Amino acid sequence: MASSVVAKGRVQSIANHLTPQNNTPDHEKYRIQRKPGQVPYLTPLDPVRFLLRSAMVYRKKTAVVHGDRSFDYETLADRTLRLANLLLHDFAVQPGDRVAILCQNVPAFLEAMYAIPSIAAVMVPLNTRLAQPEIDYVIKHSGASVLIVQDELFPRISPTVQRNLKIIRVADYQNNGDPPCPYEQLLQNTNTILGWKDLPLTTDENALISINYTSGSTGRPKGVMVSYRGCYMMAIGMCVQAHLSPETVYLWTLPMFHCNGWNFPWALVAAGATQVMLNKMDYTYIWKLIKELRVTHYCGAPTVQNEVCHHKDAVQLDYTLLAFSGGAPLAPKIIRGLNDLNIYLTQVYGLTETYGPCVLTYDRGSLSQYPEDQHLGLVARQGYNIITQDEVRVLDQKTANDVTADGQQVGEICLVGNVTMMGYYNDPEETKKCFRAGVFWTGDLAVRHADGVIEIVDRSKDVIVSGGENISSIEVENTIVGMEEVSECAIIAGPDDKWGERPFAFVVVREGRSTTADAILNHCRKNLAGYKCPAKVIFTESIPKTR
Amino acid sequence: MASSVVAKGRVQSIANHLTPQNNTPDHEKYRIQRKPGQVPYLTPLDPVRFLLRSAMVYRKKTAVVHGDRSFDYETLADRTLRLANLLLHDFAVQPGDRVAILCQNVPAFLEAMYAIPSIAAVMVPLNTRLAQPEIDYVIKHSGASVLIVQDELFPRISPTVQRNLKIIRVADYQNNGDPPCPYEQLLQNTNTILGWKDLPLTTDENALISINYTSGSTGRPKGVMVSYRGCYMMAIGMCVQAHLSPETVYLWTLPMFHCNGWNFPWALVAAGATQVMLNKMDYTYIWKLIKELRVTHYCGAPTVQNEVCHHKDAVQLDYTLLAFSGGAPLAPKIIRGLNDLNIYLTQVYGLTETYGPCVLTYDRGSLSQYPEDQHLGLVARQGYNIITQDEVRVLDQKTANDVTADGQQVGEICLVGNVTMMGYYNDPEETKKCFRAGVFWTGDLAVRHADGVIEIVDRSKDVIVSGGENISSIEVENTIVGMEEVSECAIIAGPDDKWGERPFAFVVVREGRSTTADAILNHCRKNLAGYKCPAKVIFTESIPKTR
């Protein structure tokens, strides 16, 4: 079992320098107090509960590996409790307050995903790839009062916004020789005055647990509101669909800020799995980890799958690794290539608005009903609803009727069910636009095949998907038109071998003025995340209007 | 993959003689209509939805095997829809009406478990081992108006009770040469006037889905009320804990009437598994099925485990079979014996009041944190809460405080959470008795060990557990005292090699009268299920009172 190897091979380095908790027996330590009058047969669906159960059941089993460090489930629960106390006492966080997180895949992020809801506050995970003005916008729009931020990302917060925030700084402390980390020191010095039973956990499973900002087709990022119940249902659905178990070793190739890490931070803890943190997409290191720790699961955009597949250190594994790919359709060539390495790939589809991947393709067990030579073609499509979401539908944009299941008629993908967002934060107008005829309209176009499975034919026309990230063409256009020298701009999705798509800018210079491609790119880099900046700037005399 | 072997090897005999449904595409056929005004992000947790999803995803995959017959997921959904239409139109079942089921593990039982809730009626599964007066009592107490009954069990219903019931008769039609079955003929002749989208599914996840009668310590069977949400949560919890997947082949050694088959009828369909029906505990046939169909999972009382372990046809399997044992503690010797056959055993604990097994011992993946020589001892205890139930507690019966986790202090097992019953049907007094201090009191005694796991030390003193069935000693006492010749009776749990325990009767004969052990046994057989009848009758002059 890979997990026990991990537990033995790594030093329990963090647990050792924490002050011991009092001697409450475990089963009392991890108990949540029930409210007076609460009926015995109803407990709010809340992913925080997964941690408390796993801390009791999986105790000394390795929960987290991060570089040379690793720690067990008891330690994860203890660290989370300390962070919750810290937020409550030192940062005066009240139920409903927004706490932003700007971190890579470090243990602090995982801990925050339990500590913040455990005090009924609201998480606001920030995309680490955003530029300063974008991050400032999201922090302001969400009304976050506290920020947990990793050192190298701190300069992304403008001084003005910094002044209005209480800040917890995290150093990426992954090796024993690394410089001291302020976050670790805070945890160490926090007294766990309140135990789990004293924390103000939510009593309403339909309350807001997180606001996840996403770039849609309309410019400014929108704050997707997700609930406790939704995250619980998505996490337990992922346990079933990804076959998670205590023998799972998960590698964090997916950014944790992406739809709350597709809810895996909760699903993995629920299943008693081991999670391996990862900050940097270094594929030599990734292959080293896969081989050394016998990684059983990872998720990522097509770019990630492509790099894993074609890396020089890639070898055929002597066990099956399950990989999940989302963000854009994946070429069957890569699915086959990964299969040859014993990496079985499942395509998924979803949006931040649907808690991440709520549509997935056939897994191996379900393919048994089809002849083997059809398998590759079948899994190259996006699939059907996961177990905790309602049926995925493809509707005609005008009539809101289902398209014919003929693989030909194109419609818009629509979703409904327990893992559908509650709406956009403080944005009733955008919320109203995307809910129509009782369903959520994704903006993505698809056909339905005769077997009921959907296949994406086009992402919504104003969204460019680059390495799994959404780019709003309108946002980039608006940025470029913000330059005095530019009178008009149009962004299109240009092809890119590595990232799938990248933005190409068509620019019309204002009469009597002049500018250069470099000047435009510099302006973009200052105002936009790097991945949103155009790969090419093409000057033109006019932009044809077709609509 | 075992399941595809099954699908190929067996005739799709039922689908062939059903009239074809209309040509609605699958994705529309299996859709549930949302209610006007229903918010898009909330769908009631309802296990019926598992079938509709699986009918679309697993289509031609084998869902059910029964003797020479087998059928796929599309057929299972079609048969269920026909039964729902039959109940609605021909039997005039209204939402909230009670429909009783008196069947062994035959496809009709499984289909009823989807059809009855799909029209918002309430299931009442009957224990096939009960005697006529007991069955009459349960039917009357539940107020059931319709009964689905297997031919050989029909004589268990008294003529008086029969007259008040609308009855659907089921023949155990498992081989092609078997005589025609009225149930099959009814299904064949039913027009599916209403599709799934027209059925009056529940809109309230906390509504009553089933009343499960159980013998407690107080005589008459009590009707345990369970909800849609509870059954959904238990089923999805079982998917995670039993590692169910489309590759699962489940053998029905557990009676389906037992806590709704521990919710496996829903869990297995959710996971896309194949279920193998079984009517008779013939261990030669069971071993034949295990080997031929490569069974991956089964559940059963210690008696079942014992027989499987020691059968002459038992062989070491070349794959791992997961077995679940509940009803009474199991000797470590048998756990080890099954292990040698490659049957990995998980002990579970639960009651009808907790939807079946809501406590289970460490599985293999969680044992990695302990030294290997401790594993057998660790899994011989009953365990910790399953993922969808709250923490299991052991409380002092007087103070309602948790016992010390020292493996010594005895307390009563208490439970709370989403898989805890809502109460006893039409019995506020008994309901009130078992809910105290905000938790459900099981009546079973246990200690808690230092690792948080509980171990049962005694079932509630007035309940005898024989082959996994509860026997109320008071009910047997009352039956015997009902004889004119008897003045007093006391039932105790006598040891039994095969069944674990059996009732022993101490009888005081009324002054001036006389009777025989045979007369007493005859009286019991007429009024009680066979398993409740005393194994021994001992005449005595008086019964000492200690309380």
PDB file of C-alpha atoms in Angstrom, chain A residues 84-321:
ATOM      1  CA  ALA A  84     -10.111  28.375  12.947  1.00  0.00           C
ATOM      2  CA  ASN A  85      -9.221  29.713  16.409  1.00  0.00           C
ATOM      3  CA  LEU A  86      -6.770  32.166  14.870  1.00  0.00           C
ATOM      4  CA  LEU A  87      -9.400  33.505  12.469  1.00  0.00           C
ATOM      5  CA  LEU A  88     -11.973  33.780  15.230  1.00  0.00           C
ATOM      6  CA  HIS A  89      -9.852  35.376  17.930  1.00  0.00           C
ATOM      7  CA  ASP A  90      -6.942  37.196  16.318  1.00  0.00           C
ATOM      8  CA  PHE A  91      -8.732  38.185  13.140  1.00  0.00           C
ATOM      9  CA  ALA A  92     -12.235  38.603  14.573  1.00  0.00           C
ATOM     10  CA  VAL A  93     -13.893  36.763  11.699  1.00  0.00           C
ATOM     11  CA  GLN A  94     -17.661  36.550  12.136  1.00  0.00           C
ATOM     12  CA  PRO A  95     -20.091  34.107  10.480  1.00  0.00           C
ATOM     13  CA  GLY A  96     -20.745  35.297   6.923  1.00  0.00           C
ATOM     14  CA  ASP A  97     -17.483  37.289   6.686  1.00  0.00           C
ATOM     15  CA  ARG A  98     -15.455  36.691   3.536  1.00  0.00           C
ATOM     16  CA  VAL A  99     -11.916  35.313   3.850  1.00  0.00           C
ATOM     17  CA  ALA A 100      -9.873  35.361   0.642  1.00  0.00           C
ATOM     18  CA  ILE A 101      -7.143  32.828  -0.185  1.00  0.00           C
ATOM     19  CA  LEU A 102      -4.320  33.582  -2.623  1.00  0.00           C
ATOM     20  CA  CYS A 103      -2.087  30.532  -2.479  1.00  0.00           C
ATOM     21  CA  GLN A 104      -0.727  27.799  -4.680  1.00  0.00           C
ATOM     22  CA  ASN A 105      -1.316  24.177  -3.718  1.00  0.00           C
ATOM     23  CA  VAL A 106       0.154  24.375  -0.218  1.00  0.00           C
ATOM     24  CA  PRO A 107      -1.175  22.820   3.015  1.00  0.00           C
ATOM     25  CA  ALA A 108      -2.427  26.226   4.195  1.00  0.00           C
ATOM     26  CA  PHE A 109      -4.916  26.272   1.311  1.00  0.00           C
ATOM     27  CA  LEU A 110      -6.296  22.868   2.230  1.00  0.00           C
ATOM     28  CA  GLU A 111      -6.520  23.843   5.902  1.00  0.00           C
ATOM     29  CA  ALA A 112      -8.301  27.094   5.029  1.00  0.00           C
ATOM     30  CA  MET A 113     -10.924  25.098   3.107  1.00  0.00           C
ATOM     31  CA  TYR A 114     -11.894  23.438   6.391  1.00  0.00           C
ATOM     32  CA  ALA A 115     -11.157  26.235   8.875  1.00  0.00           C
ATOM     33  CA  ILE A 116     -13.158  28.958   7.104  1.00  0.00           C
ATOM     34  CA  PRO A 117     -16.423  26.983   6.821  1.00  0.00           C
ATOM     35  CA  SER A 118     -15.914  25.593  10.326  1.00  0.00           C
ATOM     36  CA  ILE A 119     -16.598  29.093  11.618  1.00  0.00           C
ATOM     37  CA  ALA A 120     -19.393  29.673   9.086  1.00  0.00           C
ATOM     38  CA  ALA A 121     -17.335  32.283   7.239  1.00  0.00           C
ATOM     39  CA  VAL A 122     -17.211  32.355   3.434  1.00  0.00           C
ATOM     40  CA  MET A 123     -14.134  31.361   1.392  1.00  0.00           C
ATOM     41  CA  VAL A 124     -13.012  33.430  -1.605  1.00  0.00           C
ATOM     42  CA  PRO A 125     -10.273  31.481  -3.426  1.00  0.00           C
ATOM     43  CA  LEU A 126      -8.334  33.693  -5.854  1.00  0.00           C
ATOM     44  CA  ASN A 127      -6.880  32.625  -9.184  1.00  0.00           C
ATOM     45  CA  THR A 128      -3.107  32.885  -8.713  1.00  0.00           C
ATOM     46  CA  ARG A 129      -2.699  33.823 -12.364  1.00  0.00           C
ATOM     47  CA  LEU A 130      -4.629  37.075 -12.139  1.00  0.00           C
ATOM     48  CA  ALA A 131      -2.913  40.446 -12.398  1.00  0.00           C
ATOM     49  CA  GLN A 132      -3.017  43.100  -9.662  1.00  0.00           C
ATOM     50  CA  PRO A 133      -6.057  45.053 -10.937  1.00  0.00           C
ATOM     51  CA  GLU A 134      -8.048  41.826 -11.334  1.00  0.00           C
ATOM     52  CA  ILE A 135      -7.183  40.611  -7.847  1.00  0.00           C
ATOM     53  CA  ASP A 136      -7.964  44.022  -6.400  1.00  0.00           C
ATOM     54  CA  TYR A 137     -11.340  43.907  -8.137  1.00  0.00           C
ATOM     55  CA  VAL A 138     -12.243  40.474  -6.768  1.00  0.00           C
ATOM     56  CA  ILE A 139     -11.173  41.334  -3.222  1.00  0.00           C
ATOM     57  CA  LYS A 140     -13.187  44.522  -3.304  1.00  0.00           C
ATOM     58  CA  HIS A 141     -16.221  42.935  -4.961  1.00  0.00           C
ATOM     59  CA  SER A 142     -16.336  40.059  -2.484  1.00  0.00           C
ATOM     60  CA  GLY A 143     -15.894  42.390   0.470  1.00  0.00           C
ATOM     61  CA  ALA A 144     -13.190  40.136   1.916  1.00  0.00           C
ATOM     62  CA  SER A 145     -11.772  41.432   5.198  1.00  0.00           C
ATOM     63  CA  VAL A 146      -9.051  38.825   5.707  1.00  0.00           C
ATOM     64  CA  LEU A 147      -6.564  37.392   3.209  1.00  0.00           C
ATOM     65  CA  ILE A 148      -4.433  34.262   3.477  1.00  0.00           C
ATOM     66  CA  VAL A 149      -1.637  34.889   0.979  1.00  0.00           C
ATOM     67  CA  GLN A 150       1.520  33.110  -0.096  1.00  0.00           C
ATOM     68  CA  ASP A 151       4.648  35.295   0.017  1.00  0.00           C
ATOM     69  CA  GLU A 152       5.477  35.198  -3.692  1.00  0.00           C
ATOM     70  CA  LEU A 153       1.926  36.287  -4.546  1.00  0.00           C
ATOM     71  CA  PHE A 154       1.785  39.132  -2.039  1.00  0.00           C
ATOM     72  CA  PRO A 155       2.974  41.810  -4.520  1.00  0.00           C
ATOM     73  CA  ARG A 156      -0.152  41.094  -6.562  1.00  0.00           C
ATOM     74  CA  ILE A 157      -2.185  42.987  -4.003  1.00  0.00           C
ATOM     75  CA  SER A 158      -2.045  46.733  -4.482  1.00  0.00           C
ATOM     76  CA  PRO A 159      -0.973  48.765  -1.415  1.00  0.00           C
ATOM     77  CA  THR A 160      -4.388  50.453  -1.269  1.00  0.00           C
ATOM     78  CA  VAL A 161      -6.228  47.151  -1.053  1.00  0.00           C
ATOM     79  CA  GLN A 162      -3.624  45.739   1.358  1.00  0.00           C
ATOM     80  CA  ARG A 163      -4.396  48.522   3.793  1.00  0.00           C
ATOM     81  CA  ASN A 164      -8.006  47.411   4.113  1.00  0.00           C
ATOM     82  CA  LEU A 165      -7.170  43.763   4.749  1.00  0.00           C
ATOM     83  CA  LYS A 166      -6.024  41.726   7.699  1.00  0.00           C
ATOM     84  CA  ILE A 167      -3.368  39.460   6.245  1.00  0.00           C
ATOM     85  CA  ILE A 168      -1.959  36.015   7.085  1.00  0.00           C
ATOM     86  CA  ARG A 169       1.253  35.368   5.179  1.00  0.00           C
ATOM     87  CA  VAL A 170       2.284  31.892   4.132  1.00  0.00           C
ATOM     88  CA  ALA A 171       5.801  30.914   3.057  1.00  0.00           C
ATOM     89  CA  ASP A 172       6.044  27.839   0.880  1.00  0.00           C
ATOM     90  CA  TYR A 173       7.698  25.864   3.624  1.00  0.00           C
ATOM     91  CA  GLN A 174       8.130  22.412   2.108  1.00  0.00           C
ATOM     92  CA  ASN A 175      11.616  21.365   3.146  1.00  0.00           C
ATOM     93  CA  ASN A 176      13.181  21.219   6.551  1.00  0.00           C
ATOM     94  CA  GLY A 177      15.849  23.754   5.590  1.00  0.00           C
ATOM     95  CA  ASP A 178      13.327  26.338   4.330  1.00  0.00           C
ATOM     96  CA  PRO A 179      13.123  29.727   6.079  1.00  0.00           C
ATOM     97  CA  PRO A 180      10.538  30.028   8.855  1.00  0.00           C
ATOM     98  CA  CYS A 181       6.960  30.575   7.759  1.00  0.00           C
ATOM     99  CA  PRO A 182       4.781  33.212   9.444  1.00  0.00           C
ATOM    100  CA  TYR A 183       1.701  31.007   8.997  1.00  0.00           C
ATOM    101  CA  GLU A 184       3.405  28.092  10.752  1.00  0.00           C
ATOM    102  CA  GLN A 185       4.476  30.379  13.569  1.00  0.00           C
ATOM    103  CA  LEU A 186       0.953  31.694  13.987  1.00  0.00           C
ATOM    104  CA  LEU A 187      -0.423  28.162  14.143  1.00  0.00           C
ATOM    105  CA  GLN A 188       2.196  27.202  16.678  1.00  0.00           C
ATOM    106  CA  ASN A 189       1.375  30.143  18.900  1.00  0.00           C
ATOM    107  CA  THR A 190      -2.399  29.780  18.695  1.00  0.00           C
ATOM    108  CA  ASN A 191      -4.146  28.351  21.679  1.00  0.00           C
ATOM    109  CA  THR A 192      -7.010  26.150  20.681  1.00  0.00           C
ATOM    110  CA  ILE A 193      -9.275  27.818  23.194  1.00  0.00           C
ATOM    111  CA  LEU A 194     -12.286  26.557  21.293  1.00  0.00           C
ATOM    112  CA  GLY A 195     -12.526  22.876  20.440  1.00  0.00           C
ATOM    113  CA  TRP A 196     -14.481  21.591  17.457  1.00  0.00           C
ATOM    114  CA  LYS A 197     -17.610  21.348  19.559  1.00  0.00           C
ATOM    115  CA  ASP A 198     -17.424  25.047  20.374  1.00  0.00           C
ATOM    116  CA  LEU A 199     -17.037  26.282  16.783  1.00  0.00           C
ATOM    117  CA  PRO A 200     -19.993  28.081  15.181  1.00  0.00           C
ATOM    118  CA  LEU A 201     -20.454  25.574  12.351  1.00  0.00           C
ATOM    119  CA  THR A 202     -23.245  26.252   9.920  1.00  0.00           C
ATOM    120  CA  THR A 203     -26.698  24.982  10.829  1.00  0.00           C
ATOM    121  CA  ASP A 204     -28.021  25.626   7.317  1.00  0.00           C
ATOM    122  CA  GLU A 205     -26.773  23.303   4.600  1.00  0.00           C
ATOM    123  CA  ASN A 206     -28.027  25.711   1.928  1.00  0.00           C
ATOM    124  CA  ALA A 207     -25.884  28.572   3.231  1.00  0.00           C
ATOM    125  CA  LEU A 208     -23.032  30.086   1.233  1.00  0.00           C
ATOM    126  CA  ILE A 209     -19.700  28.278   1.782  1.00  0.00           C
ATOM    127  CA  SER A 210     -17.626  29.862  -0.956  1.00  0.00           C
ATOM    128  CA  ILE A 211     -17.568  32.520  -3.681  1.00  0.00           C
ATOM    129  CA  ASN A 212     -15.565  31.341  -6.675  1.00  0.00           C
ATOM    130  CA  TYR A 213     -14.737  34.092  -9.154  1.00  0.00           C
ATOM    131  CA  THR A 214     -14.676  33.082 -12.784  1.00  0.00           C
ATOM    132  CA  SER A 215     -14.247  34.846 -16.085  1.00  0.00           C
ATOM    133  CA  GLY A 216     -17.359  34.430 -18.131  1.00  0.00           C
ATOM    134  CA  SER A 217     -18.006  35.937 -21.524  1.00  0.00           C
ATOM    135  CA  THR A 218     -18.917  39.332 -20.196  1.00  0.00           C
ATOM    136  CA  GLY A 219     -15.784  40.938 -18.966  1.00  0.00           C
ATOM    137  CA  ARG A 220     -15.382  41.347 -15.210  1.00  0.00           C
ATOM    138  CA  PRO A 221     -15.031  38.161 -13.134  1.00  0.00           C
ATOM    139  CA  LYS A 222     -18.314  36.977 -11.603  1.00  0.00           C
ATOM    140  CA  GLY A 223     -18.586  35.476  -8.102  1.00  0.00           C
ATOM    141  CA  VAL A 224     -20.142  32.013  -8.265  1.00  0.00           C
ATOM    142  CA  MET A 225     -22.013  31.238  -5.035  1.00  0.00           C
ATOM    143  CA  VAL A 226     -21.823  27.607  -3.884  1.00  0.00           C
ATOM    144  CA  SER A 227     -23.420  26.022  -0.811  1.00  0.00           C
ATOM    145  CA  TYR A 228     -22.394  23.605   1.946  1.00  0.00           C
ATOM    146  CA  ARG A 229     -24.822  21.014   0.632  1.00  0.00           C
ATOM    147  CA  GLY A 230     -23.531  21.381  -2.919  1.00  0.00           C
ATOM    148  CA  CYS A 231     -19.889  20.932  -1.890  1.00  0.00           C
ATOM    149  CA  TYR A 232     -20.774  17.922   0.274  1.00  0.00           C
ATOM    150  CA  MET A 233     -22.729  16.314  -2.571  1.00  0.00           C
ATOM    151  CA  MET A 234     -20.016  17.047  -5.138  1.00  0.00           C
ATOM    152  CA  ALA A 235     -17.327  15.641  -2.834  1.00  0.00           C
ATOM    153  CA  ILE A 236     -19.172  12.423  -2.076  1.00  0.00           C
ATOM    154  CA  GLY A 237     -20.108  12.118  -5.759  1.00  0.00           C
ATOM    155  CA  MET A 238     -16.397  12.398  -6.606  1.00  0.00           C
ATOM    156  CA  CYS A 239     -15.600   9.640  -4.082  1.00  0.00           C
ATOM    157  CA  VAL A 240     -17.919   7.345  -6.051  1.00  0.00           C
ATOM    158  CA  GLN A 241     -17.018   8.449  -9.583  1.00  0.00           C
ATOM    159  CA  ALA A 242     -13.254   8.595  -9.088  1.00  0.00           C
ATOM    160  CA  HIS A 243     -13.242   5.431  -6.927  1.00  0.00           C
ATOM    161  CA  LEU A 244     -11.450   7.203  -4.070  1.00  0.00           C
ATOM    162  CA  SER A 245     -10.452   5.101  -1.064  1.00  0.00           C
ATOM    163  CA  PRO A 246      -7.914   5.094   1.778  1.00  0.00           C
ATOM    164  CA  GLU A 247      -5.498   3.582  -0.764  1.00  0.00           C
ATOM    165  CA  THR A 248      -5.714   6.654  -3.017  1.00  0.00           C
ATOM    166  CA  VAL A 249      -2.593   8.810  -3.459  1.00  0.00           C
ATOM    167  CA  TYR A 250      -3.662  12.015  -5.203  1.00  0.00           C
ATOM    168  CA  LEU A 251      -1.231  14.390  -6.896  1.00  0.00           C
ATOM    169  CA  TRP A 252      -2.238  18.076  -6.936  1.00  0.00           C
ATOM    170  CA  THR A 253      -1.560  18.964 -10.594  1.00  0.00           C
ATOM    171  CA  LEU A 254      -4.855  20.893 -10.623  1.00  0.00           C
ATOM    172  CA  PRO A 255      -4.835  24.368  -9.028  1.00  0.00           C
ATOM    173  CA  MET A 256      -6.769  24.254  -5.784  1.00  0.00           C
ATOM    174  CA  PHE A 257      -8.383  27.617  -6.539  1.00  0.00           C
ATOM    175  CA  HIS A 258     -10.107  26.079  -9.583  1.00  0.00           C
ATOM    176  CA  CYS A 259     -13.727  25.436  -8.479  1.00  0.00           C
ATOM    177  CA  ASN A 260     -12.333  24.615  -5.021  1.00  0.00           C
ATOM    178  CA  GLY A 261      -9.983  22.073  -6.587  1.00  0.00           C
ATOM    179  CA  TRP A 262     -12.979  20.330  -8.199  1.00  0.00           C
ATOM    180  CA  ASN A 263     -14.025  19.577  -4.575  1.00  0.00           C
ATOM    181  CA  PHE A 264     -11.193  17.051  -4.227  1.00  0.00           C
ATOM    182  CA  PRO A 265      -9.848  18.698  -1.017  1.00  0.00           C
ATOM    183  CA  TRP A 266     -13.078  17.500   0.611  1.00  0.00           C
ATOM    184  CA  ALA A 267     -13.518  14.248  -1.329  1.00  0.00           C
ATOM    185  CA  LEU A 268      -9.984  13.038  -0.585  1.00  0.00           C
ATOM    186  CA  VAL A 269     -10.311  13.671   3.127  1.00  0.00           C
ATOM    187  CA  ALA A 270     -13.730  11.966   3.127  1.00  0.00           C
ATOM    188  CA  ALA A 271     -12.151   8.883   1.564  1.00  0.00           C
ATOM    189  CA  GLY A 272      -9.114   8.877   3.880  1.00  0.00           C
ATOM    190  CA  ALA A 273      -6.721   9.362   0.961  1.00  0.00           C
ATOM    191  CA  THR A 274      -3.215  10.884   0.883  1.00  0.00           C
ATOM    192  CA  GLN A 275      -2.834  14.183  -0.996  1.00  0.00           C
ATOM    193  CA  VAL A 276       0.476  15.250  -2.488  1.00  0.00           C
ATOM    194  CA  MET A 277       0.792  19.030  -2.762  1.00  0.00           C
ATOM    195  CA  LEU A 278       2.403  20.583  -5.826  1.00  0.00           C
ATOM    196  CA  ASN A 279       3.261  24.187  -6.584  1.00  0.00           C
ATOM    197  CA  LYS A 280       4.974  24.175  -9.891  1.00  0.00           C
ATOM    198  CA  MET A 281       4.205  22.292 -13.077  1.00  0.00           C
ATOM    199  CA  ASP A 282       7.659  20.705 -13.333  1.00  0.00           C
ATOM    200  CA  TYR A 283       6.984  17.488 -15.251  1.00  0.00           C
ATOM    201  CA  THR A 284      10.296  15.879 -14.320  1.00  0.00           C
ATOM    202  CA  TYR A 285       9.336  16.326 -10.673  1.00  0.00           C
ATOM    203  CA  ILE A 286       5.784  15.162 -11.397  1.00  0.00           C
ATOM    204  CA  TRP A 287       7.033  11.920 -12.948  1.00  0.00           C
ATOM    205  CA  LYS A 288       9.407  11.465 -10.001  1.00  0.00           C
ATOM    206  CA  LEU A 289       6.462  11.795  -7.595  1.00  0.00           C
ATOM    207  CA  ILE A 290       4.262   9.446  -9.644  1.00  0.00           C
ATOM    208  CA  LYS A 291       6.912   6.739  -9.523  1.00  0.00           C
ATOM    209  CA  GLU A 292       8.096   7.267  -5.938  1.00  0.00           C
ATOM    210  CA  LEU A 293       4.744   7.674  -4.230  1.00  0.00           C
ATOM    211  CA  ARG A 294       2.791   5.434  -6.622  1.00  0.00           C
ATOM    212  CA  VAL A 295       0.301   8.192  -7.357  1.00  0.00           C
ATOM    213  CA  THR A 296      -3.138   6.707  -8.132  1.00  0.00           C
ATOM    214  CA  HIS A 297      -5.049   9.836  -9.222  1.00  0.00           C
ATOM    215  CA  TYR A 298      -4.486  13.289 -10.688  1.00  0.00           C
ATOM    216  CA  CYS A 299      -6.569  15.909 -12.534  1.00  0.00           C
ATOM    217  CA  GLY A 300      -5.626  18.528 -15.062  1.00  0.00           C
ATOM    218  CA  ALA A 301      -6.300  20.444 -18.255  1.00  0.00           C
ATOM    219  CA  PRO A 302      -5.378  18.932 -21.667  1.00  0.00           C
ATOM    220  CA  THR A 303      -2.007  20.732 -21.442  1.00  0.00           C
ATOM    221  CA  VAL A 304      -1.170  18.729 -18.313  1.00  0.00           C
ATOM    222  CA  GLN A 305      -2.249  15.449 -19.931  1.00  0.00           C
ATOM    223  CA  ASN A 306      -0.198  16.227 -22.996  1.00  0.00           C
ATOM    224  CA  GLU A 307       2.966  16.966 -21.007  1.00  0.00           C
ATOM    225  CA  VAL A 308       2.573  13.920 -18.759  1.00  0.00           C
ATOM    226  CA  CYS A 309       2.008  11.752 -21.824  1.00  0.00           C
ATOM    227  CA  HIS A 310       5.026  12.919 -23.813  1.00  0.00           C
ATOM    228  CA  HIS A 311       7.572  13.551 -21.085  1.00  0.00           C
ATOM    229  CA  LYS A 312      10.994  11.953 -21.425  1.00  0.00           C
ATOM    230  CA  ASP A 313      10.640  10.224 -18.029  1.00  0.00           C
ATOM    231  CA  ALA A 314       7.229   8.724 -18.875  1.00  0.00           C
ATOM    232  CA  VAL A 315       7.135   4.967 -18.350  1.00  0.00           C
ATOM    233  CA  GLN A 316       4.440   2.331 -18.430  1.00  0.00           C
ATOM    234  CA  LEU A 317       3.244   1.974 -14.825  1.00  0.00           C
ATOM    235  CA  ASP A 318       2.790  -1.440 -13.214  1.00  0.00           C
ATOM    236  CA  TYR A 319      -0.574  -0.329 -11.745  1.00  0.00           C
ATOM    237  CA  THR A 320      -3.471   1.768 -13.063  1.00  0.00           C
ATOM    238  CA  LEU A 321      -3.401   5.502 -12.481  1.00  0.00           C
TER     239      LEU A 321
END
